[in-house]
Coordinates of C-alpha atoms in Angstrom, one line a residue:
M1 CA -15.6 -21.3 -70.5
P2 CA -15.5 -19.0 -73.5
I3 CA -11.7 -18.8 -73.9
I4 CA -11.2 -22.6 -73.6
E5 CA -14.1 -23.2 -76.1
A6 CA -12.5 -20.8 -78.6
L7 CA -9.1 -22.4 -78.2
C8 CA -10.6 -25.9 -78.7
A9 CA -12.4 -24.8 -81.8
H10 CA -9.1 -23.3 -83.1
V11 CA -7.1 -26.4 -82.4
E12 CA -9.6 -28.6 -84.1
R13 CA -9.1 -26.7 -87.4
K14 CA -5.6 -28.2 -87.7
A15 CA -4.6 -25.0 -89.5
T16 CA -1.0 -24.5 -90.7
S17 CA 0.9 -21.8 -88.7
W18 CA 2.3 -19.0 -90.7
H19 CA 2.4 -16.8 -87.6
V20 CA 4.2 -16.6 -84.2
P21 CA 5.1 -18.4 -82.0
G22 CA 8.0 -20.2 -83.5
H23 CA 7.1 -23.7 -82.3
K24 CA 4.3 -23.7 -85.0
N25 CA 1.5 -25.2 -83.1
G26 CA 3.9 -27.6 -81.5
T27 CA 5.0 -29.1 -84.9
L28 CA 8.5 -27.7 -85.3
F29 CA 10.0 -31.0 -84.3
E30 CA 8.8 -34.3 -82.8
G31 CA 8.7 -34.6 -79.1
L32 CA 7.3 -31.2 -78.1
P33 CA 4.7 -31.6 -75.3
S34 CA 1.0 -31.5 -76.4
F35 CA 0.3 -28.2 -74.5
F36 CA 2.3 -26.4 -77.2
E37 CA -0.7 -26.6 -79.6
W38 CA -2.7 -24.5 -77.1
D39 CA -0.1 -21.7 -77.1
K40 CA -1.7 -19.3 -79.6
T41 CA -1.5 -15.7 -80.5
E42 CA -4.3 -13.3 -81.2
L43 CA -5.8 -14.9 -84.3
R44 CA -9.3 -14.8 -85.8
G45 CA -11.8 -16.2 -83.4
L46 CA -9.4 -15.8 -80.4
D47 CA -10.2 -12.2 -79.7
D48 CA -7.9 -9.3 -78.7
F49 CA -6.6 -9.2 -75.2
H50 CA -6.2 -5.4 -75.0
H51 CA -9.5 -4.7 -76.8
P52 CA -11.7 -7.8 -76.2
E53 CA -15.0 -8.2 -78.0
E54 CA -15.5 -11.9 -78.3
A55 CA -14.3 -14.9 -76.2
I56 CA -12.1 -12.8 -73.8
Y57 CA -14.9 -10.3 -73.4
E58 CA -17.4 -13.0 -72.6
A59 CA -15.0 -14.5 -70.1
K60 CA -14.6 -11.1 -68.4
L61 CA -18.4 -10.8 -68.1
L62 CA -18.6 -14.1 -66.3
L63 CA -15.7 -13.2 -64.0
R64 CA -17.4 -9.9 -63.2
Q65 CA -20.6 -11.7 -62.2
V66 CA -18.8 -14.1 -59.9
Y67 CA -17.2 -11.3 -57.9
E68 CA -20.1 -8.8 -58.4
A69 CA -17.7 -6.2 -59.7
R70 CA -18.5 -3.1 -61.8
D71 CA -15.8 -4.5 -64.0
S72 CA -13.1 -7.2 -63.9
H73 CA -9.9 -7.6 -65.8
F74 CA -7.6 -10.5 -66.6
L75 CA -4.0 -10.1 -65.7
I76 CA -1.2 -12.2 -67.3
N77 CA 1.7 -10.6 -65.5
G78 CA 0.5 -11.5 -62.0
S79 CA -0.7 -9.4 -59.2
T80 CA 2.4 -7.3 -59.7
V81 CA 1.0 -5.6 -62.8
G82 CA -2.3 -5.3 -61.0
N83 CA -0.7 -3.3 -58.2
W84 CA 1.0 -1.0 -60.6
A85 CA -2.2 -0.5 -62.6
M86 CA -4.4 0.2 -59.6
L87 CA -2.0 2.9 -58.4
A88 CA -1.7 4.4 -61.9
A89 CA -5.5 4.6 -62.2
V90 CA -5.9 6.9 -59.2
S91 CA -2.7 9.0 -59.0
Q92 CA -0.4 11.3 -60.8
R93 CA 3.3 11.9 -60.3
G94 CA 4.0 13.5 -57.0
D95 CA 0.8 12.4 -55.3
R96 CA 0.8 11.0 -51.8
I97 CA -0.3 7.4 -51.1
Y98 CA -1.0 5.9 -47.7
V99 CA 0.6 2.4 -47.9
Q100 CA 0.9 -0.5 -45.5
R101 CA 4.6 -1.0 -44.5
N102 CA 4.5 -4.8 -44.9
S103 CA 3.3 -4.6 -48.5
H104 CA 4.9 -6.7 -51.3
K105 CA 7.9 -5.3 -53.1
S106 CA 5.9 -4.8 -56.3
V107 CA 3.9 -2.0 -54.5
F108 CA 7.1 -0.1 -53.5
N109 CA 8.5 -0.6 -57.0
A110 CA 5.4 0.9 -58.4
L111 CA 5.4 3.9 -56.0
E112 CA 9.0 4.7 -57.1
W113 CA 8.6 4.3 -60.8
L114 CA 5.2 6.1 -60.9
G115 CA 6.8 9.0 -58.9
L116 CA 4.5 8.7 -55.9
S117 CA 5.2 9.7 -52.3
P118 CA 4.4 6.9 -49.7
I119 CA 3.2 7.5 -46.2
L120 CA 4.1 4.3 -44.4
L121 CA 1.5 2.7 -42.1
E122 CA 2.9 0.3 -39.6
P123 CA 0.8 -2.9 -39.1
E124 CA -0.3 -4.2 -35.8
I125 CA 1.5 -7.2 -34.2
D126 CA -0.2 -10.4 -33.2
P127 CA 0.7 -10.6 -29.5
S128 CA 0.7 -14.4 -29.3
T129 CA 2.9 -15.1 -32.3
G130 CA 4.8 -11.9 -33.0
I131 CA 3.6 -12.0 -36.6
S132 CA 2.8 -8.7 -38.4
G133 CA -0.8 -8.2 -39.3
N134 CA -2.9 -5.4 -40.7
V135 CA -3.2 -1.6 -40.3
S136 CA -5.5 -0.5 -37.5
R137 CA -8.2 2.1 -37.6
E138 CA -6.3 4.3 -35.3
T139 CA -3.2 4.2 -37.5
L140 CA -5.1 5.1 -40.6
E141 CA -6.8 7.9 -38.8
E142 CA -3.5 9.2 -37.6
A143 CA -2.0 9.1 -41.2
L144 CA -4.9 11.0 -42.7
T145 CA -4.7 13.6 -40.0
T146 CA -0.9 14.0 -39.8
F147 CA -0.2 13.7 -43.6
P148 CA -3.3 15.1 -45.3
G149 CA -3.9 15.4 -49.0
G150 CA -3.2 11.8 -50.0
V151 CA -5.1 10.4 -53.1
A152 CA -5.5 6.7 -52.1
V153 CA -5.0 4.2 -49.3
F154 CA -3.2 1.0 -50.4
L155 CA -3.4 -2.0 -48.1
T156 CA -2.5 -5.7 -48.2
S157 CA -5.2 -8.2 -47.1
P158 CA -4.8 -11.0 -46.4
T159 CA -1.2 -10.9 -45.3
Y160 CA 1.1 -13.7 -46.3
Y161 CA 0.2 -15.4 -43.0
G162 CA -3.6 -15.2 -43.8
A163 CA -4.7 -12.3 -41.5
T164 CA -7.3 -10.0 -43.0
A165 CA -7.8 -6.3 -42.6
R166 CA -10.9 -5.0 -40.8
I167 CA -12.2 -3.3 -44.0
E168 CA -15.5 -2.3 -42.3
E169 CA -13.6 -0.2 -39.8
L170 CA -11.3 1.4 -42.3
L171 CA -13.7 2.2 -45.1
P172 CA -15.5 5.1 -43.3
F173 CA -12.2 7.0 -43.1
T174 CA -11.4 6.6 -46.8
T175 CA -15.0 7.4 -47.7
A176 CA -15.0 10.6 -45.6
S177 CA -11.7 11.6 -47.2
G178 CA -13.2 11.0 -50.7
I179 CA -10.3 8.7 -51.7
P180 CA -10.2 5.1 -53.0
L181 CA -9.3 2.1 -50.9
L182 CA -7.1 -0.3 -52.9
I183 CA -6.3 -3.8 -51.7
D184 CA -3.5 -6.2 -52.7
E185 CA -5.6 -9.3 -52.1
A186 CA -3.2 -11.5 -54.0
H187 CA -3.7 -14.4 -51.6
G188 CA -7.5 -14.1 -51.4
A189 CA -8.9 -15.1 -54.8
H190 CA -10.8 -17.9 -52.9
F191 CA -12.5 -15.6 -50.5
G192 CA -16.3 -15.3 -50.6
E193 CA -19.5 -16.6 -49.1
A194 CA -18.7 -20.2 -49.8
F195 CA -15.2 -20.1 -48.3
G196 CA -16.5 -18.2 -45.2
V197 CA -14.1 -15.2 -45.4
R198 CA -15.4 -12.2 -47.2
S199 CA -13.3 -10.5 -49.8
A200 CA -12.3 -6.9 -49.2
F201 CA -14.1 -6.1 -52.5
E202 CA -17.4 -7.5 -51.0
L203 CA -16.9 -5.3 -48.0
G204 CA -16.6 -2.2 -50.1
A205 CA -13.0 -1.7 -51.2
T206 CA -12.7 0.4 -54.5
A207 CA -10.5 -2.2 -56.2
V208 CA -8.7 -5.4 -55.4
V209 CA -6.1 -7.5 -57.2
Q210 CA -6.1 -11.2 -56.7
S211 CA -3.6 -13.8 -57.8
A212 CA -5.8 -16.6 -59.0
H213 CA -2.8 -18.9 -59.4
K214 CA -2.0 -18.8 -55.7
T215 CA -5.0 -20.7 -54.4
L216 CA -7.1 -21.5 -57.5
P217 CA -6.3 -23.9 -60.4
A218 CA -4.7 -21.2 -62.7
L219 CA -1.2 -21.2 -64.1
T220 CA 1.5 -19.1 -62.5
M221 CA 1.2 -15.4 -63.3
G222 CA -2.6 -15.7 -63.8
A223 CA -4.4 -12.9 -61.8
W224 CA -7.3 -10.5 -62.1
I225 CA -8.6 -7.1 -60.9
H226 CA -12.1 -6.4 -59.6
E227 CA -13.0 -2.7 -59.4
R228 CA -15.7 -0.1 -59.0
F229 CA -13.6 2.8 -60.3
T230 CA -15.1 6.0 -61.7
D231 CA -15.2 6.3 -65.5
D232 CA -12.0 8.4 -65.6
E233 CA -10.2 6.1 -63.3
R234 CA -11.2 3.1 -65.4
R235 CA -9.8 4.8 -68.5
R236 CA -6.5 5.3 -66.7
L237 CA -6.6 1.7 -65.5
T238 CA -7.1 0.5 -69.1
R239 CA -4.3 2.6 -70.4
A240 CA -2.0 1.3 -67.6
L241 CA -2.9 -2.3 -68.3
Q242 CA -2.2 -1.9 -72.0
A243 CA 1.1 -0.2 -71.2
F244 CA 2.3 -2.5 -68.5
Q245 CA 1.2 -5.9 -69.8
T246 CA 2.7 -7.8 -72.7
S247 CA 1.4 -7.3 -76.3
S248 CA 1.8 -11.1 -76.8
P249 CA -0.6 -12.5 -74.2
S250 CA -0.4 -16.2 -73.3
Y251 CA -3.6 -18.0 -74.2
L252 CA -2.5 -20.9 -71.9
L253 CA -2.6 -18.4 -69.0
M254 CA -5.9 -16.9 -70.1
A255 CA -7.5 -20.4 -70.5
S256 CA -6.4 -21.3 -67.0
L257 CA -8.0 -18.1 -65.7
D258 CA -11.2 -19.0 -67.5
F259 CA -11.1 -22.5 -65.9
A260 CA -10.3 -21.1 -62.4
R261 CA -13.2 -18.8 -62.6
E262 CA -15.6 -21.6 -63.4
Y263 CA -14.1 -23.8 -60.7
R264 CA -14.5 -21.0 -58.1
E265 CA -18.1 -20.3 -59.3
K266 CA -19.2 -23.9 -58.5
W267 CA -18.3 -23.7 -54.8
T268 CA -21.1 -24.0 -52.3
V269 CA -21.2 -23.3 -48.6
S270 CA -21.8 -27.0 -47.9
N271 CA -18.9 -28.1 -50.1
M272 CA -16.4 -25.7 -48.5
K273 CA -17.6 -26.6 -45.0
S274 CA -16.5 -30.2 -45.7
V275 CA -13.1 -29.0 -46.9
R276 CA -12.6 -26.9 -43.8
T277 CA -13.5 -29.8 -41.6
S278 CA -10.8 -31.9 -43.2
H279 CA -8.3 -29.1 -42.8
E280 CA -9.1 -28.6 -39.2
H281 CA -8.8 -32.4 -38.5
L282 CA -5.3 -32.2 -40.0
H283 CA -4.4 -29.3 -37.6
Q284 CA -5.7 -31.4 -34.7
Q285 CA -3.6 -34.3 -35.7
I286 CA -0.4 -32.2 -36.0
N287 CA -1.1 -30.5 -32.6
Q288 CA -1.2 -34.0 -31.0
L289 CA 2.5 -34.4 -32.0
T290 CA 5.2 -33.3 -29.6
D291 CA 7.4 -30.2 -30.3
I292 CA 5.3 -28.8 -33.2
T293 CA 2.3 -26.5 -33.4
A294 CA -0.1 -25.8 -36.2
F295 CA -2.4 -22.7 -36.3
T296 CA -4.2 -20.4 -38.7
F297 CA -5.4 -16.8 -38.8
D298 CA -8.5 -15.8 -40.8
D299 CA -7.7 -17.8 -43.9
W300 CA -8.1 -21.4 -42.7
S301 CA -6.5 -22.9 -45.8
R302 CA -3.1 -21.3 -44.8
M303 CA -1.5 -23.4 -42.1
I304 CA 1.4 -22.0 -40.0
L305 CA 3.8 -24.4 -38.4
S306 CA 6.4 -23.8 -35.7
C307 CA 8.8 -26.4 -34.1
E308 CA 10.0 -25.7 -30.6
E309 CA 13.7 -24.6 -30.5
Y310 CA 14.1 -24.6 -34.3
S311 CA 14.0 -21.9 -36.9
G312 CA 11.4 -21.9 -39.7
S313 CA 14.2 -22.3 -42.2
Q314 CA 15.4 -25.5 -40.5
L315 CA 11.9 -26.8 -40.3
I316 CA 11.1 -26.1 -43.9
E317 CA 14.3 -27.9 -45.0
A318 CA 13.4 -30.9 -42.9
L319 CA 9.9 -31.0 -44.3
A320 CA 11.3 -30.8 -47.9
D321 CA 13.6 -33.7 -47.2
Q322 CA 10.5 -35.8 -46.4
G323 CA 8.7 -34.7 -49.6
L324 CA 6.6 -31.8 -48.1
D325 CA 7.3 -28.5 -49.9
A326 CA 6.0 -25.5 -47.9
E327 CA 5.5 -22.0 -49.1
F328 CA 8.1 -20.1 -47.1
A329 CA 9.8 -19.8 -43.7
L330 CA 10.6 -16.7 -41.7
G331 CA 11.6 -16.4 -38.1
P332 CA 10.2 -19.5 -36.2
H333 CA 7.4 -20.1 -38.6
V334 CA 6.7 -22.1 -41.8
V335 CA 3.7 -21.1 -43.9
C336 CA 1.9 -23.9 -45.7
I337 CA -0.9 -23.4 -48.3
L338 CA -3.1 -26.5 -48.3
P339 CA -5.2 -27.6 -51.3
L340 CA -8.7 -26.2 -51.4
R341 CA -10.3 -29.7 -51.4
S342 CA -11.1 -32.2 -48.8
I343 CA -8.0 -34.0 -47.5
E344 CA -8.5 -37.7 -47.6
P345 CA -7.7 -39.8 -44.5
F346 CA -4.9 -41.7 -46.2
E347 CA -3.3 -38.3 -47.2
Q348 CA -3.5 -37.0 -43.6
D349 CA -1.9 -40.2 -42.3
T350 CA 0.9 -39.9 -44.9
W351 CA 1.5 -36.2 -44.1
I352 CA 1.6 -36.8 -40.3
N353 CA 4.2 -39.5 -40.8
Q354 CA 6.3 -37.2 -42.9
I355 CA 6.1 -34.5 -40.3
Q356 CA 7.1 -36.9 -37.6
L357 CA 10.1 -38.0 -39.6
A358 CA 11.0 -34.3 -40.2
I359 CA 10.9 -33.6 -36.4
E360 CA 12.9 -36.8 -35.6
T361 CA 15.6 -35.7 -38.1
L362 CA 15.8 -32.2 -36.5
K363 CA 16.1 -33.8 -33.0
A364 CA 18.8 -36.2 -34.2
E365 CA 20.9 -33.2 -35.3
G366 CA 20.6 -31.6 -31.9
I367 CA 19.5 -28.1 -30.8
P368 CA 21.1 -25.6 -33.1
D369 CA 23.7 -23.0 -31.9
K370 CA 22.1 -20.3 -34.0
R371 CA 18.5 -19.8 -32.8
Y372 CA 16.0 -17.9 -34.9
M373 CA 15.2 -14.2 -34.4
E374 CA 11.8 -12.8 -34.5
Q375 CA 10.9 -10.6 -37.5
P376 CA 11.9 -6.9 -37.1
F377 CA 9.1 -4.6 -36.3
M378 CA 9.7 -0.9 -36.3
G379 CA 6.4 -0.5 -34.5
K380 CA 7.2 2.4 -32.2
I381 CA 6.2 4.9 -34.9
K382 CA 2.9 4.0 -36.5
V383 CA 2.9 6.5 -39.4
S384 CA 6.0 7.8 -41.2
S385 CA 7.3 9.2 -44.4
L386 CA 10.6 8.4 -46.1
A387 CA 13.7 10.3 -45.0
C388 CA 14.4 11.2 -48.6
P389 CA 11.7 11.4 -51.3
L390 CA 11.9 8.8 -53.9
D391 CA 12.2 11.3 -56.7
Q392 CA 15.4 12.7 -55.2
L393 CA 17.2 9.4 -54.8
E394 CA 18.5 9.2 -58.4
D395 CA 20.4 12.4 -58.0
A396 CA 21.8 11.6 -54.6
E397 CA 25.6 10.9 -54.3
A398 CA 26.1 7.3 -53.3
V399 CA 28.8 5.8 -51.1
E400 CA 29.3 2.3 -49.7
Q401 CA 29.4 2.1 -45.9
T402 CA 29.9 -0.8 -43.5
F403 CA 26.8 -2.0 -41.8
E404 CA 27.8 -0.3 -38.6
Q405 CA 28.6 3.0 -40.3
S406 CA 25.3 2.9 -42.2
V407 CA 23.1 3.3 -39.1
G408 CA 21.4 6.7 -39.2
L409 CA 22.1 7.2 -42.9
V410 CA 19.6 7.0 -45.8
S411 CA 19.5 3.8 -47.8
L412 CA 19.8 3.8 -51.6
E413 CA 18.9 0.1 -51.7
T414 CA 15.8 -1.9 -51.0
I415 CA 16.7 -5.1 -49.0
I416 CA 14.1 -7.8 -49.3
P417 CA 14.0 -11.3 -47.6
Y418 CA 12.5 -13.5 -50.3
P419 CA 10.1 -15.1 -49.9
P420 CA 7.7 -13.6 -48.8
G421 CA 9.0 -10.4 -50.6
I422 CA 8.3 -7.8 -47.9
P423 CA 11.1 -5.2 -47.8
L424 CA 13.2 -5.0 -44.7
I425 CA 14.7 -1.7 -45.8
L426 CA 13.2 0.7 -48.4
R427 CA 15.1 3.0 -50.7
G428 CA 14.9 6.4 -49.1
E429 CA 14.4 5.0 -45.6
R430 CA 16.7 5.8 -42.6
I431 CA 18.7 2.7 -41.6
T432 CA 18.4 1.7 -37.9
A433 CA 20.4 -0.6 -35.7
E434 CA 17.5 -3.0 -35.8
H435 CA 17.8 -3.2 -39.6
I436 CA 21.4 -4.1 -39.4
T437 CA 20.8 -6.7 -36.7
M438 CA 18.3 -8.4 -38.9
I439 CA 20.4 -8.2 -42.1
E440 CA 23.3 -9.9 -40.2
H441 CA 21.0 -12.5 -38.9
Y442 CA 19.5 -13.3 -42.3
I443 CA 23.0 -13.6 -43.8
N444 CA 24.2 -15.8 -40.9
T445 CA 21.2 -18.1 -41.3
S446 CA 21.3 -18.2 -45.1
I447 CA 18.0 -16.5 -45.6
H448 CA 17.9 -15.3 -49.2
L449 CA 18.1 -11.5 -49.6
Q450 CA 17.2 -9.6 -52.7
G451 CA 18.9 -6.3 -53.3
G452 CA 22.0 -5.0 -51.7
E453 CA 24.9 -4.8 -54.2
F454 CA 27.6 -5.1 -51.6
L455 CA 25.9 -7.2 -48.9
H456 CA 28.5 -9.9 -49.4
Q457 CA 31.1 -7.4 -48.3
G458 CA 29.1 -6.3 -45.3
K459 CA 28.3 -2.9 -46.8
L460 CA 25.2 -0.9 -47.9
R461 CA 24.9 1.9 -50.5
V462 CA 23.7 5.0 -48.7
I463 CA 23.5 8.7 -49.5
Q464 CA 26.9 10.4 -49.2
E465 CA 25.6 13.2 -47.1
G466 CA 23.0 11.1 -45.3
I467 CA 20.2 12.5 -43.2
R468 CA 20.9 11.6 -39.6
E469 CA 18.7 11.7 -36.6

């Protein structure tokens, strides 16, 4: 672990700090936690984050070998900056990008600020659960035919529920069109031969961004990119990462990424098979309980719970009251990310008891008057563009309209249920009655919404002379 070794050597010097940061190696005053002494800046022997030649460079080489990439890059601003940088590497202002409709808000923020034009690809819906999944081969083919001239396809795989795209089916279309396939694989840093689910990068994607901190032992915001860009695209990527990332990198974050890489590298098929067996045993135990169901998609470490008659938001609160903090709730479902290690029998017994108590608490409160609503899916049209181009929105005259009056007009706001951070309405998108139904439902059931300056007044900001059907 080159970065960790370099940090250890630096700490052992016990040198006096005449440099930033201001806590002075954790010695500014008594009582600072010990981790402060590891919080360094780019000093001699610790390398240069934006032009690595020593420890960081060696760590990058090791990371590249694990994921068999042409090159890999550490990210200390999360997958968000990786999404921005991948798009910047392959496009110029005004270019058209084919993008999955249920992508993370960071993707749509990048499209707007980079001046790109999105063609929206509607995901398929899992018929048994109603959960949105991935873009089909037919949808991608329709997009490339109906809206030709795009410079990249940008997809999310796995989804926040653990469903993966069929990369082998999609890649021939991007290859035939001569454009890169970019994947937000934020929740898939653990994918690979040992885990039993292949990464989109292994399957041929041009570049993927992975949030190591989501499933591996890295600190929050720790992520990385693996890519096989052309030389020109890599130069643009490097410039973008230097521009978008901080000039004061956290060595605590980088050390944790170095550790996560080594941890991931040591996995074996046999080891992960044992982990999977313990996870599946937990699912079986949960499914023996009454009124609750546990299931997974492709990522078997991501367990989805639903409790009959109750919303996901009610279930997640009941679980938290028993000491089980899940990832997020939406509609009738709660998404749980289990640890990537074997779950011991005593842990399973404890968790089952906590789940039972959570269910009993819900039942004691009675069946709620406000039932959950399924997630909104505008799935009738598989491929679409925005009603108003992003680069024209800033000059548009804005007005606040009631929810009812907003239907058919073009939104100047992006409305995002968070988590998981997938936009319900995009800036430049035409507002539908289904959008309004879902906004009102989220407000009534206290789902947190990001965006919407006047939501509390029952209004949306729209274009004054909105484009109507």
